[in-house]
C-alpha positions as CSV (number, residue, x, y, z in Angstrom):
1,X,9.4,16.1,-19.8
2,X,10.2,13.1,-17.3
3,X,7.4,12.8,-14.3
4,X,9.1,13.9,-11.2
5,X,8.4,11.3,-8.1
6,X,7.2,12.7,-5.1
7,X,6.3,10.8,-1.4
8,X,3.2,11.6,0.8
9,X,2.3,10.0,3.9
10,X,-1.4,9.2,3.8
11,X,-3.9,6.9,5.7
12,X,-5.1,4.1,3.5
13,X,-8.0,2.8,4.1
14,X,-9.5,-0.8,3.3
15,X,-11.7,1.1,0.4
16,X,-8.8,2.7,-0.7
17,X,-6.5,-0.3,-0.5
18,X,-9.3,-2.5,-2.5
19,X,-9.0,0.3,-5.0
20,X,-5.2,0.5,-5.5
21,X,-5.4,-3.4,-5.7
22,X,-7.5,-3.1,-8.6
23,X,-4.6,-1.5,-10.3
24,X,-2.3,-4.3,-9.5
25,X,-1.6,-6.0,-12.9
26,X,2.2,-7.3,-12.6
27,X,3.1,-8.1,-9.1
28,X,4.2,-11.5,-7.7
29,X,2.1,-13.9,-6.5
30,X,0.4,-13.1,-2.5
31,X,2.0,-14.8,0.3
32,X,-0.8,-15.2,2.7
33,X,1.9,-15.7,5.5
34,X,3.1,-12.2,4.7
35,X,-0.4,-10.7,4.8
36,X,-1.1,-12.7,7.9
37,X,2.0,-11.2,9.9
38,X,0.9,-7.5,8.7
39,X,-2.8,-7.9,9.7
40,X,-1.7,-9.2,13.2
41,X,0.7,-6.3,13.4
42,X,-2.1,-3.7,12.6
43,X,-4.6,-5.7,15.0
44,X,-2.5,-5.5,17.6
45,X,-1.2,-1.7,17.2
46,X,2.4,-2.6,16.5
47,X,1.8,-0.9,12.6
48,X,4.5,1.6,12.3
49,X,4.9,4.1,9.8
50,X,8.5,2.9,7.7
51,X,10.0,4.3,4.6
52,X,9.1,1.3,3.2
53,X,6.7,3.1,0.5
54,X,3.6,1.8,-1.6
55,X,4.8,2.5,-4.9
56,X,2.6,3.8,-8.0
57,X,2.8,4.9,-11.2
58,X,0.3,7.7,-11.2
59,X,1.3,11.2,-9.7
60,X,-1.3,11.6,-7.2
61,X,-4.0,10.0,-5.0
62,X,-6.6,11.2,-7.4
63,X,-4.9,9.8,-10.1
64,X,-2.7,6.9,-8.7
65,X,-2.0,5.0,-12.1
66,X,-0.7,1.3,-11.5
67,X,0.5,-0.3,-8.2
68,X,4.3,-1.3,-8.3
69,X,4.8,-2.2,-4.7
70,X,3.1,-2.6,-1.6
71,X,0.5,-5.0,-2.0
72,X,0.7,-7.4,1.1
73,X,0.3,-3.9,3.0
74,X,-2.6,-3.0,1.1
75,X,-4.1,-6.8,1.7
76,X,-3.6,-6.5,5.3
77,X,-5.3,-3.5,5.8
78,X,-8.5,-5.1,3.9
79,X,-8.4,-7.9,6.4
80,X,-7.6,-5.8,9.4
81,X,-10.7,-3.4,8.3
82,X,-8.7,-0.7,9.3
83,X,-6.9,1.9,8.0
84,X,-3.0,2.0,8.0
85,X,-0.6,5.0,7.9
86,X,1.8,4.5,5.1
87,X,4.2,6.6,2.8
88,X,3.2,6.5,-0.8
89,X,5.5,7.2,-3.7
90,X,4.2,8.8,-7.1
91,X,5.8,8.6,-10.1
């Protein structure tokens, strides 16, 4: 049976971002300028929830699996030392 995808709106803390990034095994190289842009948006209160999801292979926050999309946002969360509200797509 094929796994179903589902999305959840979550507030990701810097610690959770670090944990998710530990499951980042096959993403492209980090662009520091992009992380900096996102960090500034968080710092300045311009961060907004969008439809651009953090994508995980797992089924839930308890079992997130491997990170597929969202590494720059997660690094920015860590650098800003502040939680961010994001959509997370599982499956």
